[in-house]
Short mmCIF file of C-alpha atoms and ligand atoms in Angstrom, two decimals:
data_model
loop_
_atom_site.label_atom_id
_atom_site.label_comp_id
_atom_site.label_asym_id
_atom_site.label_seq_id
_atom_site.Cartn_x
_atom_site.Cartn_y
_atom_site.Cartn_z
CA UNK B 570 -0.01 0.08 0.00
CA UNK B 571 1.25 3.48 -0.87
CA UNK B 572 0.09 6.26 1.61
CA UNK B 573 -0.14 9.64 0.08
CA UNK B 574 0.64 13.12 1.84
CA UNK B 575 -1.80 14.53 3.98
CA UNK B 576 -5.14 13.32 5.42
CA UNK B 577 -5.12 10.09 3.27
CA UNK B 578 -2.07 8.81 5.36
CA UNK B 579 -3.36 7.39 8.71
CA UNK B 580 -0.03 7.30 10.40
CA UNK B 581 1.07 10.99 9.44
CA UNK B 582 2.11 13.04 12.65
CA UNK B 583 1.31 16.94 12.10
CA UNK B 584 4.04 19.27 12.90
CA UNK B 585 3.99 21.44 16.10
CA UNK B 586 2.23 24.10 13.63
CA UNK B 587 -0.42 21.46 12.34
CA UNK B 588 1.00 20.98 9.07
CA UNK B 589 0.80 17.41 7.61
CA UNK B 590 3.94 16.03 6.20
CA UNK B 591 4.46 15.76 2.36
CA UNK B 592 6.23 12.37 2.03
CA UNK B 593 5.05 9.23 0.46
CA UNK B 594 5.78 6.08 2.52
CA UNK B 595 5.21 2.44 1.95
CA UNK B 596 3.49 0.04 4.22
CA UNK B 597 2.28 -3.58 3.63
CA UNK B 598 0.14 -3.73 6.73
CA UNK B 599 -2.31 -0.98 7.29
CA UNK B 600 -2.39 -1.18 11.14
CA UNK B 601 1.41 -0.89 11.47
CA UNK B 602 2.96 2.57 10.93
CA UNK B 603 6.07 2.51 8.41
CA UNK B 604 9.44 1.84 10.12
CA UNK B 605 10.93 4.97 8.67
CA UNK B 606 8.05 7.23 10.01
CA UNK B 607 8.81 5.59 13.53
CA UNK B 608 12.50 6.19 13.32
CA UNK B 609 11.95 9.83 12.14
CA UNK B 610 10.58 10.87 15.58
CA UNK B 611 12.85 8.35 17.66
CA UNK B 612 15.51 8.86 20.16
CA UNK B 613 17.71 6.43 21.87
CA UNK B 614 18.38 7.28 25.68
CA UNK B 615 20.86 6.01 28.16
CA UNK B 616 19.46 6.29 31.72
CA UNK B 617 21.91 5.92 34.93
CA UNK B 618 20.24 3.66 37.49
CA UNK B 619 20.62 4.78 41.14
CA UNK B 620 20.89 0.94 42.29
CA UNK B 621 21.89 -1.89 40.12
CA UNK B 622 18.71 -3.64 39.43
CA UNK B 623 18.47 -7.10 37.37
CA UNK B 624 22.28 -6.59 36.63
CA UNK B 625 21.45 -3.23 35.01
CA UNK B 626 23.16 -0.09 35.88
CA UNK B 627 22.40 1.87 32.56
CA UNK B 628 18.85 1.61 31.25
CA UNK B 629 18.92 1.95 27.42
CA UNK B 630 15.61 2.61 25.67
CA UNK B 631 14.20 3.91 22.33
CA UNK B 632 11.21 6.41 22.64
CA UNK B 633 9.39 7.68 19.62
CA UNK B 634 6.24 9.97 18.91
CA UNK B 635 3.22 8.99 17.11
CA UNK B 636 -0.26 10.40 16.31
CA UNK B 637 -1.60 9.96 20.02
CA UNK B 638 1.68 10.58 21.89
CA UNK B 639 4.78 8.62 22.83
CA UNK B 640 5.69 4.97 22.83
CA UNK B 641 8.70 3.11 24.12
CA UNK B 642 10.86 0.07 22.70
CA UNK B 643 13.14 -1.04 25.37
CA UNK B 644 13.40 -4.83 25.40
CA UNK B 645 16.33 -5.96 27.53
CA UNK B 646 19.38 -6.28 25.43
CA UNK B 647 19.87 -10.16 25.69
CA UNK B 648 16.31 -10.79 24.28
CA UNK B 649 16.07 -12.27 20.71
CA UNK B 650 14.12 -10.26 18.09
CA UNK B 651 11.10 -12.43 18.15
CA UNK B 652 10.55 -11.70 21.88
CA UNK B 653 11.51 -8.04 21.45
CA UNK B 654 8.88 -7.70 18.67
CA UNK B 655 6.20 -7.66 21.48
CA UNK B 656 7.79 -4.67 23.00
CA UNK B 657 7.69 -2.81 19.83
CA UNK B 658 3.78 -3.72 19.41
CA UNK B 659 3.47 -2.22 22.66
CA UNK B 660 5.29 1.10 21.99
CA UNK B 661 3.32 1.42 18.62
CA UNK B 662 0.16 0.99 20.38
CA UNK B 663 0.80 3.66 23.01
CA UNK B 664 2.02 6.18 20.43
CA UNK B 665 -0.64 5.59 17.80
CA UNK B 666 -3.60 4.36 19.77
CA UNK B 667 -3.10 5.85 23.06
CA UNK B 668 -4.47 4.48 26.55
CA UNK B 669 -7.50 2.72 27.26
CA UNK B 670 -10.30 4.49 29.33
CA UNK B 671 -9.33 4.62 33.19
CA UNK B 672 -11.56 3.38 35.72
CA UNK B 673 -9.27 4.80 38.78
CA UNK B 674 -7.22 7.63 39.14
CA UNK B 675 -4.83 6.18 41.77
CA UNK B 676 -2.74 2.93 41.36
CA UNK B 677 -1.22 1.56 44.73
CA UNK B 678 2.30 0.57 44.21
CA UNK B 679 4.81 -1.45 45.82
CA UNK B 680 8.43 -0.29 47.06
CA UNK B 681 10.94 -2.34 44.69
CA UNK B 682 13.93 -3.52 46.83
CA UNK B 683 16.78 -4.71 44.54
CA UNK B 684 19.15 -7.57 46.09
CA UNK B 685 21.19 -4.84 48.09
CA UNK B 686 22.72 -5.58 51.66
CA UNK B 687 20.31 -5.13 54.54
CA UNK B 688 21.70 -2.04 55.82
CA UNK B 689 21.02 -0.29 52.46
CA UNK B 690 17.27 -1.24 52.60
CA UNK B 691 16.01 1.87 54.48
CA UNK B 692 17.57 4.22 51.80
CA UNK B 693 15.88 2.44 49.00
CA UNK B 694 12.38 2.16 50.88
CA UNK B 695 12.39 5.83 51.40
CA UNK B 696 12.22 6.28 47.51
CA UNK B 697 8.59 4.92 47.64
CA UNK B 698 6.85 7.33 50.18
CA UNK B 699 3.66 5.78 51.56
CA UNK B 700 4.23 2.39 49.95
CA UNK B 701 2.52 -0.16 52.45
CA UNK B 702 3.82 -3.13 50.33
CA UNK B 703 7.44 -3.97 49.14
CA UNK B 704 8.73 -6.46 46.67
CA UNK B 705 12.06 -7.59 47.67
CA UNK B 706 14.51 -9.39 45.30
CA UNK B 707 15.88 -12.84 46.65
CA UNK B 708 17.98 -15.81 45.15
CA UNK B 709 20.42 -13.30 43.51
CA UNK B 710 23.54 -15.00 42.15
CA UNK B 711 26.44 -15.13 44.52
CA UNK B 712 24.23 -14.31 47.66
CA UNK B 713 23.18 -16.80 50.33
CA UNK B 714 19.78 -17.64 51.82
CA UNK B 715 20.93 -15.68 54.98
CA UNK B 716 21.42 -12.56 52.77
CA UNK B 717 17.77 -12.96 51.77
CA UNK B 718 16.51 -13.60 55.21
CA UNK B 719 18.35 -10.55 56.35
CA UNK B 720 17.15 -8.08 53.72
CA UNK B 721 13.53 -9.25 54.09
CA UNK B 722 13.74 -9.01 57.72
CA UNK B 723 15.02 -5.15 57.23
CA UNK B 724 12.08 -4.36 54.75
CA UNK B 725 9.52 -5.88 57.20
CA UNK B 726 10.48 -3.44 59.90
CA UNK B 727 9.66 -0.46 57.45
CA UNK B 728 6.85 -1.93 55.22
CA UNK B 729 3.94 -4.03 56.70
CA UNK B 730 3.41 -6.26 53.83
CA UNK B 731 6.50 -8.09 51.90
CA UNK B 732 6.29 -10.13 48.64
CA UNK B 733 9.51 -11.61 47.25
CA UNK B 734 10.77 -12.34 43.72
CA UNK B 735 13.30 -15.05 42.95
CA UNK B 736 13.16 -14.77 39.10
CA UNK B 737 13.08 -18.51 38.55
CA UNK B 738 16.55 -19.11 40.48
CA UNK B 739 15.56 -21.74 42.81
CA UNK B 740 15.05 -25.64 42.25
CA UNK B 741 12.05 -27.03 43.93
CA UNK B 742 13.69 -28.18 47.22
CA UNK B 743 15.65 -24.85 47.62
CA UNK B 744 12.48 -22.83 47.07
CA UNK B 745 10.48 -24.85 49.86
CA UNK B 746 13.42 -24.41 52.06
CA UNK B 747 13.97 -20.68 51.43
CA UNK B 748 10.29 -19.90 51.51
CA UNK B 749 9.97 -21.57 55.23
CA UNK B 750 13.18 -19.68 56.14
CA UNK B 751 11.86 -16.17 55.05
CA UNK B 752 8.51 -16.64 56.58
CA UNK B 753 5.27 -14.71 56.19
CA UNK B 754 4.97 -12.95 52.75
CA UNK B 755 2.08 -11.85 50.67
CA UNK B 756 3.30 -13.99 47.84
CA UNK B 757 6.51 -15.55 46.18
CA UNK B 758 7.16 -14.56 42.50
CA UNK B 759 8.46 -16.96 40.14
CA UNK B 760 10.31 -19.08 42.66
CA UNK B 761 11.41 -21.59 40.09
CA UNK B 762 11.81 -21.38 36.33
CA UNK B 763 9.39 -23.72 35.05
CA UNK B 764 5.46 -24.16 35.20
CA UNK B 765 5.78 -27.77 36.61
CA UNK B 766 8.07 -26.72 39.22
CA UNK B 767 5.87 -23.64 40.09
CA UNK B 768 3.06 -26.16 40.35
CA UNK B 769 5.19 -28.58 42.71
CA UNK B 770 6.17 -25.92 45.00
CA UNK B 771 2.74 -24.43 45.01
CA UNK B 772 1.42 -27.80 46.40
CA UNK B 773 3.67 -27.88 49.34
CA UNK B 774 4.14 -24.44 50.68
CA UNK B 775 1.49 -22.41 52.57
CA UNK B 776 2.11 -19.03 50.40
CA UNK B 777 0.54 -17.82 47.10
CA UNK B 778 2.54 -18.31 44.12
CA UNK B 779 2.98 -15.58 41.50
CA UNK B 780 3.78 -16.24 37.88
CA UNK B 781 5.91 -13.61 35.99
CA UNK B 782 8.49 -15.04 33.31
CA UNK B 783 6.10 -18.27 33.02
CA UNK B 784 3.46 -15.74 31.55
CA UNK B 785 5.49 -12.91 29.73
CA UNK B 786 8.01 -15.22 28.33
CA UNK B 787 5.81 -18.27 27.52
CA UNK B 788 4.54 -19.22 23.85
CA UNK B 789 1.10 -19.55 25.70
CA UNK B 790 0.65 -17.48 28.74
CA UNK B 791 -2.59 -19.43 29.67
CA UNK B 792 -0.49 -22.59 30.17
CA UNK B 793 -0.01 -21.43 34.14
CA UNK B 794 -3.76 -21.61 34.55
CA UNK B 795 -4.12 -24.90 32.94
CA UNK B 796 -1.14 -26.51 35.12
CA UNK B 797 -2.81 -24.94 38.11
CA UNK B 798 0.73 -23.56 39.02
CA UNK B 799 -0.01 -20.02 40.31
CA UNK B 800 -2.53 -18.03 42.47
CA UNK B 801 -1.35 -14.53 40.83
CA UNK B 802 -0.39 -13.40 37.43
CA UNK B 803 2.34 -10.68 37.46
CA UNK B 804 1.57 -8.85 33.93
CA UNK B 805 4.09 -6.48 32.33
CA UNK B 806 2.70 -4.54 29.48
CA UNK B 807 5.67 -4.32 27.01
CA UNK B 808 6.70 -7.92 27.08
CA UNK B 809 3.13 -8.96 26.51
CA UNK B 810 2.56 -6.80 23.55
CA UNK B 811 0.79 -3.70 24.84
CA UNK B 812 -2.07 -2.34 27.12
CA UNK B 813 -5.10 -3.87 25.31
CA UNK B 814 -3.38 -7.49 25.13
CA UNK B 815 -2.76 -7.15 29.02
CA UNK B 816 -6.48 -6.37 29.58
CA UNK B 817 -7.65 -9.17 27.24
CA UNK B 818 -5.15 -11.54 29.03
CA UNK B 819 -6.65 -10.42 32.39
CA UNK B 820 -10.03 -11.10 31.30
CA UNK B 821 -9.01 -14.65 30.10
CA UNK B 822 -6.55 -15.56 33.18
CA UNK B 823 -9.34 -15.56 35.96
CA UNK B 824 -6.89 -15.05 38.78
CA UNK B 825 -5.68 -11.97 40.50
CA UNK B 826 -3.29 -9.74 38.61
CA UNK B 827 -0.52 -7.35 39.43
CA UNK B 828 0.63 -4.95 36.78
CA UNK B 829 4.47 -4.61 36.95
CA UNK B 830 7.04 -2.35 34.93
CA UNK B 831 9.69 -3.89 32.84
CA UNK B 832 12.14 -1.10 34.27
CA UNK B 833 10.12 1.15 31.84
CA UNK B 834 11.35 4.77 31.40
CA UNK B 835 8.61 7.44 32.02
CA UNK B 836 7.12 6.83 28.49
CA UNK B 837 6.81 3.27 28.97
CA UNK B 838 5.31 3.62 32.43
CA UNK B 839 2.65 5.71 31.16
CA UNK B 840 1.37 2.89 29.32
CA UNK B 841 1.90 0.43 32.27
CA UNK B 842 -0.07 2.66 34.69
CA UNK B 843 -2.85 3.31 32.23
CA UNK B 844 -3.25 -0.45 32.02
CA UNK B 845 -3.37 -0.79 35.88
CA UNK B 846 -5.82 2.16 35.84
CA UNK B 847 -8.15 0.45 33.09
CA UNK B 848 -8.38 -2.88 34.97
CA UNK B 849 -11.86 -3.66 36.12
CA UNK B 850 -10.62 -4.93 39.52
CA UNK B 851 -7.27 -4.13 41.20
CA UNK B 852 -6.69 -6.11 44.43
CA UNK B 853 -2.86 -5.74 44.80
CA UNK B 854 -0.35 -3.11 44.89
CA UNK B 855 1.49 -2.69 41.35
CA UNK B 856 5.09 -2.94 40.67
CA UNK B 857 4.98 0.52 39.06
CA UNK B 858 7.35 2.67 41.15
CA UNK B 859 10.50 1.77 39.49
CA UNK B 860 11.07 5.23 38.18
CA UNK B 861 12.42 5.96 41.83
CA UNK B 862 15.44 3.66 40.75
CA UNK B 863 16.57 5.85 37.95
CA UNK B 864 19.16 8.57 38.49
CA UNK B 865 17.50 10.36 35.37
CA UNK B 866 14.36 9.66 33.56
CA UNK B 867 13.17 10.85 30.13
CA UNK B 868 10.51 13.09 31.73
CA UNK B 869 9.41 13.44 35.66
CA UNK B 870 9.14 9.74 36.85
CA UNK B 871 5.98 8.21 38.23
CA UNK B 872 7.25 8.27 41.84
CA UNK B 873 4.69 7.25 44.27
CA UNK B 874 3.09 9.70 46.62
CA UNK B 875 1.11 8.53 49.55
CA UNK B 876 1.71 4.92 48.09
CA UNK B 877 0.13 5.61 44.78
CA UNK B 878 0.73 6.76 41.13
CA UNK B 879 -1.92 8.15 38.70
CA UNK B 880 -2.43 7.66 35.01
CA UNK B 881 -0.97 10.78 32.78
CA UNK B 882 0.33 11.35 29.33
CA UNK B 883 4.01 11.94 29.31
CA UNK B 884 5.96 14.18 26.97
CA UNK B 885 9.58 13.52 27.08
CA UNK B 886 11.89 16.60 28.48
CA UNK B 887 13.56 18.71 25.65
CA UNK B 888 16.92 17.83 26.58
CA UNK B 889 17.36 13.95 26.83
CA UNK B 890 20.32 12.05 28.00
CA UNK B 891 20.93 10.46 24.48
CA UNK B 892 22.89 7.23 23.88
CA UNK B 893 26.16 7.07 21.92
CA UNK B 894 25.70 7.16 18.02
CA UNK B 895 26.87 3.48 17.99
CA UNK B 896 24.27 2.41 20.53
CA UNK B 897 21.62 4.42 18.66
CA UNK B 898 22.60 2.71 15.46
CA UNK B 899 22.44 -0.74 17.37
CA UNK B 900 18.77 0.03 18.44
CA UNK B 901 17.62 1.42 15.03
CA UNK B 902 18.82 -1.84 13.49
CA UNK B 903 16.99 -3.80 16.19
CA UNK B 904 13.76 -1.92 15.74
CA UNK B 905 13.88 -2.51 11.97
CA UNK B 906 14.16 -6.30 12.46
CA UNK B 907 11.25 -6.24 14.92
CA UNK B 908 9.22 -4.15 12.59
CA UNK B 909 9.81 -6.72 9.85
CA UNK B 910 8.70 -9.54 12.44
CA UNK B 911 5.30 -7.49 13.17
CA UNK B 912 4.85 -6.99 9.44
CA UNK B 913 5.13 -10.67 8.89
CA UNK B 914 2.83 -11.80 11.76
O1 LIG G 2300 7.70 -5.43 40.31
C1 LIG G 2300 8.33 -4.51 40.65
O2 LIG G 2300 8.36 -4.24 41.72
C2 LIG G 2300 9.31 -3.86 39.79
C3 LIG G 2300 9.58 -4.53 38.31
C4 LIG G 2300 10.32 -5.62 38.69
O3 LIG G 2300 10.62 -6.31 39.61
C5 LIG G 2300 11.12 -6.19 37.24
C6 LIG G 2300 11.19 -5.55 36.21
C7 LIG G 2300 11.62 -5.82 35.23
C8 LIG G 2300 12.49 -6.96 34.90
C9 LIG G 2300 12.45 -8.14 35.99
O4 LIG G 2300 13.50 -8.68 36.25
C10 LIG G 2300 11.62 -7.52 37.37
C11 LIG G 2300 10.72 -8.62 37.66
O5 LIG G 2300 11.17 -9.83 37.47
O6 LIG G 2300 9.65 -8.57 38.13
MG1 LIG G 2301 9.47 -10.97 38.54
#
């Protein structure tokens, strides 16, 4: 299909003065904006973290402007193109469709506590004012169960409700031992890597099990339900392909959900918060305060006040912390490959 200039082009973004661009672009799929149009309005940023999280000290992301606002493309660098293409679909949805209608204007969020030593916990928790739930990372490579027990105990002194996330690092016996040693928690997120292991742990322990990677990285996100492997679904907007995909998944999962960030910049976080704000029912705090872990964001971060964040549109700052030209070229090539995958889907 060939889009002509002006109003016949459904993806054209008017200039600040309202003028329509005068280019002709080719697209073979009417619902996807052409890749050159995405890249024309894109920036690659490099955001320093205040605390190492998930092995990341600098978060890179591509953000781009569409007809309805801004979208983000920031799959973790080790993800392959097929998985990364979901993140592009999410960014395009945000930029060209905008958010779904909200049913609430405040979303409770958890404090997110990386795998830091116990004596650093207070400084981290202070970045999430008013949070009454904390999610604590456990089972970090190179650390011991004793480190986890100490960190969780330090968090419990400050925040009444604690959940833990092992990112699939334990085998079944280790998970059972660790969960018993750590004691009372709201839930354990992804104690083991596989769905059968989650189900095995769930049958033994007296604590709810939440599935994260088993949903967002699975070929079929509903396998967890069929295997009776979890009580709670942790849903991340970018890895699952967008806000409306997550809302549809929520409708078919029939279990409690928690919306959590994928270490989003403020642009991606706007989509994540909008999704949480659009859920018909929200029983648990969401993992959407991670803007507090950034030293610098692309716009004012969604930092909790009184334990909540609210949905809003985000426009990036005029001055952005841009990545190097080499990294920008890497992201552009990655986006082009992911766009080709979406075109073929
Ligand atoms: O849920 C939260 O509190 C914050 C988000 C968070 O923990 C994560 C974001 C991105 C990648 C992940 O390793 C991690 C998670 O596993 O949930
Ligand atoms: Mg997780």
